[in-house]
Amino acid sequence: MSGESVKNWHRHCLLPDGTELQEHSLKTDRDIVVGEFCQIDYGLRGADVYVGESTKIREYVWANGDARIGNLCEIGSDVVAKQDAYIGEGVKIAGKLVVSGALDIGEKVEIAQGFEATGEIAVRNPMPVLVFILIYLMTMLQIENERELDRILDNLFSEDDAKMEVPLMIPARSRLNMKVFSVPSSMKIGRKCR
């Protein structure tokens, strides 16, 4: 993959070591970052889970840490966050929302089976998920500008022995279902994946 193609870092798919594709879920012990306008027919289970705007998840979202769901997303089952949850404006959750920490929720959110939150609840518009993901990646990889992020991801996709603790990344406009994984650019699958 050339440096030119990495300029759109959010267009590349990365399934880190130990990722499991089970019958109804995509599971990892790392964070999960999903771009906007995706269609995923699996549940997502990871450490922190970040879902970009206008994405449809057919199953559930389970975060052992924080869950951040962007504006206008549709979740086909439950959303569970073992810490805090940030739910954007216009989100539709077909199941239940369970939050063990604080809940930051936008307007016009539909939750079919109600919600539980043990922490503080605030109704407002959380930061857009794409902006949050960029800040998150730059902080996690301890970099100061987007060019350096491009260089790090270029190395990650070109070297088989890269051992960075990067999240499971599903790029914008991806489609994952029982028959096909369709992503707009390259995909890297780590070791011991199922």
Short mmCIF file of N, CA and C in Angstrom, two decimals, residues 18 30 34 69-70 83 121 126 132 138 140-142 144 164 181 184 188 190:
data_model
loop_
_atom_site.label_atom_id
_atom_site.label_comp_id
_atom_site.label_asym_id
_atom_site.label_seq_id
_atom_site.Cartn_x
_atom_site.Cartn_y
_atom_site.Cartn_z
N GLY A 18 -5.89 -12.30 17.17
CA GLY A 18 -6.85 -12.87 18.09
C GLY A 18 -8.30 -12.49 17.85
N ARG A 30 -9.51 -5.88 22.05
CA ARG A 30 -9.05 -4.51 21.82
C ARG A 30 -10.24 -3.59 21.54
N VAL A 34 -15.39 1.80 14.11
CA VAL A 34 -16.18 1.59 12.90
C VAL A 34 -16.44 2.94 12.26
N ILE A 69 -21.74 5.80 20.10
CA ILE A 69 -22.54 5.53 18.91
C ILE A 69 -22.86 6.87 18.25
N GLY A 70 -22.46 7.03 16.98
CA GLY A 70 -22.64 8.29 16.27
C GLY A 70 -24.07 8.58 15.87
N GLN A 83 -18.76 0.80 31.06
CA GLN A 83 -18.38 2.09 31.64
C GLN A 83 -19.36 3.14 31.13
N ILE A 121 -26.84 11.14 33.93
CA ILE A 121 -27.43 11.16 32.59
C ILE A 121 -27.50 12.60 32.12
N PRO A 126 -23.27 14.92 21.90
CA PRO A 126 -21.85 14.58 22.09
C PRO A 126 -21.04 14.94 20.84
N PHE A 132 -13.95 12.40 17.16
CA PHE A 132 -13.49 11.70 18.35
C PHE A 132 -12.51 10.58 17.99
N MET A 138 -4.86 9.48 17.48
CA MET A 138 -3.66 10.29 17.64
C MET A 138 -3.15 10.24 19.08
N MET A 140 -3.80 7.69 21.30
CA MET A 140 -3.38 6.32 21.59
C MET A 140 -2.00 6.02 21.01
N LEU A 141 -1.74 6.50 19.80
CA LEU A 141 -0.46 6.25 19.16
C LEU A 141 0.58 7.31 19.50
N GLN A 142 0.21 8.25 20.35
CA GLN A 142 1.10 9.33 20.82
C GLN A 142 1.74 10.09 19.67
N GLU A 144 1.41 13.67 16.95
CA GLU A 144 1.00 15.06 17.03
C GLU A 144 0.30 15.59 15.79
N MET A 164 2.06 -3.07 17.13
CA MET A 164 1.36 -1.99 17.81
C MET A 164 0.02 -2.48 18.33
N PHE A 181 -17.14 -9.68 3.10
CA PHE A 181 -16.56 -8.53 3.79
C PHE A 181 -16.14 -7.58 2.67
N PRO A 184 -13.57 -0.53 1.34
CA PRO A 184 -13.19 0.31 0.22
C PRO A 184 -11.72 0.31 -0.14
N LYS A 188 -6.05 -5.95 6.47
CA LYS A 188 -4.98 -6.74 7.07
C LYS A 188 -5.58 -7.58 8.19
N GLY A 190 -4.72 -10.13 11.31
CA GLY A 190 -3.63 -10.50 12.20
C GLY A 190 -3.52 -12.01 12.41
#
